[in-house]
Short mmCIF file of C-alpha atoms in Angstrom, two decimals:
data_model
loop_
_atom_site.label_atom_id
_atom_site.label_comp_id
_atom_site.label_asym_id
_atom_site.label_seq_id
_atom_site.Cartn_x
_atom_site.Cartn_y
_atom_site.Cartn_z
CA LYS A 1 -175.49 -101.80 34.77
CA ASN A 2 -176.59 -102.03 31.19
CA GLU A 3 -175.08 -104.55 28.82
CA VAL A 4 -175.17 -103.79 25.11
CA GLU A 5 -174.73 -106.41 22.41
CA GLN A 6 -174.34 -105.65 18.73
CA SER A 7 -174.37 -107.82 15.67
CA PRO A 8 -172.79 -108.45 13.31
CA GLN A 9 -169.29 -107.44 14.40
CA ASN A 10 -168.11 -107.22 10.79
CA LEU A 11 -170.13 -106.73 7.64
CA THR A 12 -168.96 -106.44 4.06
CA ALA A 13 -171.52 -105.69 1.40
CA GLN A 14 -171.77 -104.48 -2.18
CA GLU A 15 -172.73 -100.95 -3.07
CA GLY A 16 -176.49 -100.59 -3.22
CA GLU A 17 -177.30 -103.33 -0.74
CA PHE A 18 -179.69 -102.85 2.17
CA ILE A 19 -177.80 -103.01 5.47
CA THR A 20 -179.12 -103.96 8.89
CA ILE A 21 -177.23 -103.74 12.17
CA ASN A 22 -178.82 -105.02 15.35
CA CYS A 23 -178.46 -103.95 18.97
CA SER A 24 -179.91 -105.37 22.17
CA TYR A 25 -179.58 -104.11 25.71
CA SER A 26 -180.35 -105.53 29.15
CA VAL A 27 -181.76 -102.64 31.19
CA GLY A 28 -184.82 -100.64 30.24
CA ILE A 29 -183.77 -97.25 28.95
CA SER A 30 -185.05 -93.77 28.24
CA ALA A 31 -183.27 -93.51 24.89
CA LEU A 32 -180.80 -95.38 22.71
CA HIS A 33 -178.00 -93.80 20.69
CA TRP A 34 -176.55 -94.78 17.32
CA LEU A 35 -173.10 -93.39 16.57
CA GLN A 36 -170.74 -93.49 13.61
CA GLN A 37 -166.95 -93.54 13.78
CA HIS A 38 -164.57 -93.43 10.84
CA PRO A 39 -161.10 -95.01 11.26
CA GLY A 40 -158.93 -92.71 13.35
CA GLY A 41 -161.76 -90.26 13.41
CA GLY A 42 -164.21 -88.68 15.72
CA ILE A 43 -167.64 -89.83 16.74
CA VAL A 44 -170.78 -88.56 15.11
CA SER A 45 -174.16 -88.98 16.71
CA LEU A 46 -176.59 -90.38 14.13
CA PHE A 47 -179.73 -90.92 16.16
CA MET A 48 -181.10 -90.78 19.65
CA LEU A 49 -184.44 -92.53 19.90
CA SER A 50 -186.78 -93.56 22.63
CA SER A 51 -189.60 -95.13 20.63
CA GLY A 52 -190.67 -96.09 17.14
CA LYS A 53 -188.60 -95.06 14.17
CA LYS A 54 -186.43 -92.21 12.96
CA LYS A 55 -185.18 -91.51 9.45
CA HIS A 56 -182.37 -89.29 8.23
CA GLY A 57 -181.56 -89.52 4.56
CA ARG A 58 -180.71 -93.15 3.79
CA LEU A 59 -180.43 -94.07 7.47
CA ILE A 60 -183.32 -95.48 9.46
CA ALA A 61 -183.29 -96.43 13.14
CA THR A 62 -185.99 -98.39 14.91
CA ILE A 63 -186.44 -99.39 18.50
CA ASN A 64 -188.68 -101.85 20.33
CA ILE A 65 -188.69 -100.84 23.98
CA GLN A 66 -190.53 -103.96 25.16
CA GLU A 67 -188.04 -106.30 23.48
CA LYS A 68 -185.03 -104.10 24.35
CA HIS A 69 -183.88 -104.16 20.75
CA SER A 70 -182.95 -101.60 18.13
CA SER A 71 -181.89 -101.79 14.49
CA LEU A 72 -180.03 -99.43 12.21
CA HIS A 73 -180.73 -99.73 8.51
CA ILE A 74 -178.90 -98.20 5.57
CA THR A 75 -180.71 -98.14 2.25
CA ALA A 76 -178.86 -97.98 -1.09
CA SER A 77 -175.52 -98.34 0.68
CA HIS A 78 -172.51 -96.47 -0.68
CA PRO A 79 -168.74 -96.86 -0.10
CA ARG A 80 -168.76 -93.64 1.93
CA ASP A 81 -170.99 -95.43 4.45
CA SER A 82 -167.97 -97.57 5.37
CA ALA A 83 -167.34 -96.91 9.06
CA VAL A 84 -167.86 -98.37 12.49
CA TYR A 85 -171.43 -98.12 13.76
CA ILE A 86 -171.92 -98.18 17.49
CA CYS A 87 -175.05 -98.39 19.58
CA ALA A 88 -175.05 -97.05 23.11
CA ALA A 89 -177.46 -97.11 26.03
CA PRO A 90 -177.47 -95.22 29.33
CA ASN A 91 -175.42 -97.04 31.98
CA SER A 92 -178.30 -97.58 34.35
CA GLY A 93 -181.19 -96.87 32.05
CA GLY A 94 -181.76 -93.25 32.95
CA GLY A 95 -181.02 -90.40 30.61
CA ALA A 96 -178.70 -88.37 32.82
CA ASP A 97 -176.16 -91.08 32.60
CA GLY A 98 -172.93 -92.02 30.98
CA LEU A 99 -173.29 -94.47 28.11
CA THR A 100 -172.49 -98.15 27.75
CA PHE A 101 -171.41 -98.99 24.22
CA GLY A 102 -171.69 -102.01 22.02
CA LYS A 103 -168.45 -103.31 20.49
CA GLY A 104 -169.35 -101.75 17.17
CA THR A 105 -170.07 -103.08 13.71
CA HIS A 106 -167.27 -102.63 11.17
CA LEU A 107 -169.06 -101.99 7.89
CA ILE A 108 -167.30 -102.06 4.53
CA ILE A 109 -169.24 -101.22 1.39
CA GLN A 110 -167.44 -102.31 -1.75
CA PRO A 111 -168.01 -100.48 -5.05
CA ASN B 1 -172.32 -72.36 17.59
CA ALA B 2 -169.09 -74.25 18.20
CA GLY B 3 -169.29 -77.93 19.02
CA VAL B 4 -167.50 -79.72 21.81
CA MET B 5 -163.84 -78.77 21.81
CA GLN B 6 -161.02 -80.92 23.06
CA ASN B 7 -157.37 -80.10 23.31
CA PRO B 8 -154.82 -81.08 22.65
CA ARG B 9 -155.84 -83.34 19.77
CA HIS B 10 -152.64 -85.34 20.13
CA LEU B 11 -150.51 -85.64 23.23
CA VAL B 12 -147.27 -87.52 23.68
CA ARG B 13 -145.99 -88.19 27.16
CA ARG B 14 -143.15 -90.25 28.53
CA ARG B 15 -143.84 -92.82 31.21
CA GLY B 16 -144.16 -91.17 34.61
CA GLN B 17 -145.23 -87.77 33.30
CA GLU B 18 -148.63 -86.17 33.80
CA ALA B 19 -151.24 -85.78 31.09
CA ARG B 20 -153.93 -83.09 31.18
CA LEU B 21 -156.78 -83.34 28.72
CA ARG B 22 -159.23 -80.48 28.34
CA CYS B 23 -162.82 -80.47 27.20
CA SER B 24 -164.96 -77.41 26.54
CA PRO B 25 -168.61 -78.40 26.27
CA MET B 26 -171.06 -76.87 23.86
CA LYS B 27 -172.35 -73.48 24.91
CA GLY B 28 -174.98 -73.83 27.60
CA HIS B 29 -174.23 -77.50 28.31
CA SER B 30 -173.59 -78.28 31.95
CA HIS B 31 -173.20 -82.08 31.69
CA VAL B 32 -169.86 -83.56 30.64
CA TYR B 33 -168.91 -87.19 30.11
CA TRP B 34 -165.46 -88.68 29.54
CA TYR B 35 -164.94 -91.91 27.60
CA ARG B 36 -161.84 -93.89 26.73
CA GLN B 37 -161.19 -96.00 23.65
CA LEU B 38 -158.20 -98.30 23.98
CA PRO B 39 -156.54 -99.48 20.73
CA GLU B 40 -158.71 -102.05 18.96
CA GLU B 41 -161.32 -101.87 21.73
CA GLY B 42 -164.70 -100.27 22.19
CA LEU B 43 -165.58 -97.11 24.01
CA LYS B 44 -165.81 -97.24 27.80
CA PHE B 45 -167.44 -94.79 30.17
CA MET B 46 -165.11 -93.13 32.66
CA VAL B 47 -166.84 -90.29 34.47
CA TYR B 48 -169.88 -88.03 34.39
CA LEU B 49 -169.65 -84.50 35.76
CA GLN B 50 -171.89 -81.52 36.18
CA LYS B 51 -170.55 -78.09 37.01
CA GLU B 52 -168.40 -78.45 40.15
CA ASN B 53 -169.71 -81.95 40.88
CA ILE B 54 -168.71 -85.49 40.03
CA ILE B 55 -171.94 -87.41 39.50
CA ASP B 56 -170.64 -90.85 38.55
CA GLU B 57 -167.00 -91.91 38.45
CA SER B 58 -167.64 -95.64 38.42
CA GLY B 59 -165.61 -96.09 35.23
CA MET B 60 -162.50 -94.26 36.42
CA PRO B 61 -159.43 -96.27 37.39
CA LYS B 62 -158.99 -95.95 41.14
CA GLU B 63 -155.49 -94.54 40.99
CA ARG B 64 -153.75 -91.83 38.97
CA PHE B 65 -156.92 -90.61 37.22
CA SER B 66 -158.98 -87.62 38.28
CA ALA B 67 -161.51 -85.32 36.65
CA GLU B 68 -162.98 -81.95 37.39
CA PHE B 69 -165.44 -79.53 35.85
CA PRO B 70 -165.00 -76.17 37.55
CA LYS B 71 -167.52 -73.36 37.64
CA GLU B 72 -165.47 -71.50 35.04
CA GLY B 73 -163.38 -73.08 32.32
CA PRO B 74 -163.14 -76.46 30.68
CA SER B 75 -163.44 -79.89 32.19
CA ILE B 76 -160.05 -81.48 32.85
CA LEU B 77 -159.14 -85.16 32.83
CA ARG B 78 -155.83 -85.61 34.61
CA ILE B 79 -153.67 -88.70 34.45
CA GLN B 80 -150.71 -88.78 36.79
CA GLN B 81 -147.61 -90.91 36.26
CA VAL B 82 -148.76 -92.20 32.89
CA VAL B 83 -147.98 -95.74 31.81
CA ARG B 84 -148.00 -97.28 28.32
CA GLY B 85 -151.40 -98.82 29.00
CA ASP B 86 -152.88 -95.32 29.24
CA SER B 87 -152.29 -94.83 25.50
CA ALA B 88 -155.75 -94.41 24.05
CA ALA B 89 -158.21 -91.98 22.53
CA TYR B 90 -160.09 -89.98 25.14
CA PHE B 91 -163.41 -88.52 24.10
CA CYS B 92 -165.59 -86.14 25.98
CA ALA B 93 -169.24 -85.47 25.30
CA SER B 94 -171.63 -82.87 26.60
CA SER B 95 -175.38 -82.64 26.94
CA LEU B 96 -177.76 -79.79 27.62
CA VAL B 97 -180.17 -81.44 29.97
CA ALA B 98 -180.44 -84.27 32.42
CA GLY B 99 -182.90 -86.95 31.45
CA ALA B 100 -182.83 -88.25 27.88
CA GLY B 101 -180.35 -85.68 26.65
CA GLU B 102 -178.49 -86.16 23.41
CA GLN B 103 -174.74 -86.28 23.89
CA TYR B 104 -172.47 -84.40 21.51
CA PHE B 105 -168.97 -85.75 21.14
CA GLY B 106 -165.71 -83.89 20.85
CA PRO B 107 -163.02 -84.91 18.34
CA GLY B 108 -161.01 -86.73 20.98
CA THR B 109 -157.48 -86.50 22.35
CA ARG B 110 -155.11 -89.23 21.26
CA LEU B 111 -152.65 -89.89 24.07
CA THR B 112 -149.46 -91.77 23.30
CA VAL B 113 -147.20 -92.82 26.15
CA THR B 114 -143.65 -93.61 25.13
#
């Protein structure tokens, strides 16, 4: 079964700062997911990636399959980016699988 | 194209009652996953279903919990004889394909057991 570790658990930064959240997993996977959850809110899928790098607006996700490591970056951070960011990997590595989640990174961006 | 629908969004049950949570996947999706988020904890996998089949229920508590995804209609997560510890947010997700399929999450059902 996959184990997913995220760091940091909590992150407070000033508006405009460059943010990096890290994720590592134990079992080789077909794809890794990055999710966003606002307090009391639903879950939004930000990225699903299996190699290299993906970019959407100010968000960038990278993955290194050999090292079993992924990062989520936020450029020019803004208070509305404040949320919990969660990485998730397939339970047993395959794609047709439920997900194992990291504990999440609580991000607060102060104006 | 509607997203994943869950209802009810909020459910209050007294201890010992039954809770039924429904999940309608995105149109055309035949893979459904249920996850639970206990207060102040992370998300945990419960069960993975395809139409009429349970594929993986390794995350389901052994007693009182069951899930189904019939040929017609939504997927149902059923909790019998609820206890206070069942209070949580229950999310379902659906995907179109097996393999590296992206999962789309519903808004969740917040269950409160009084």
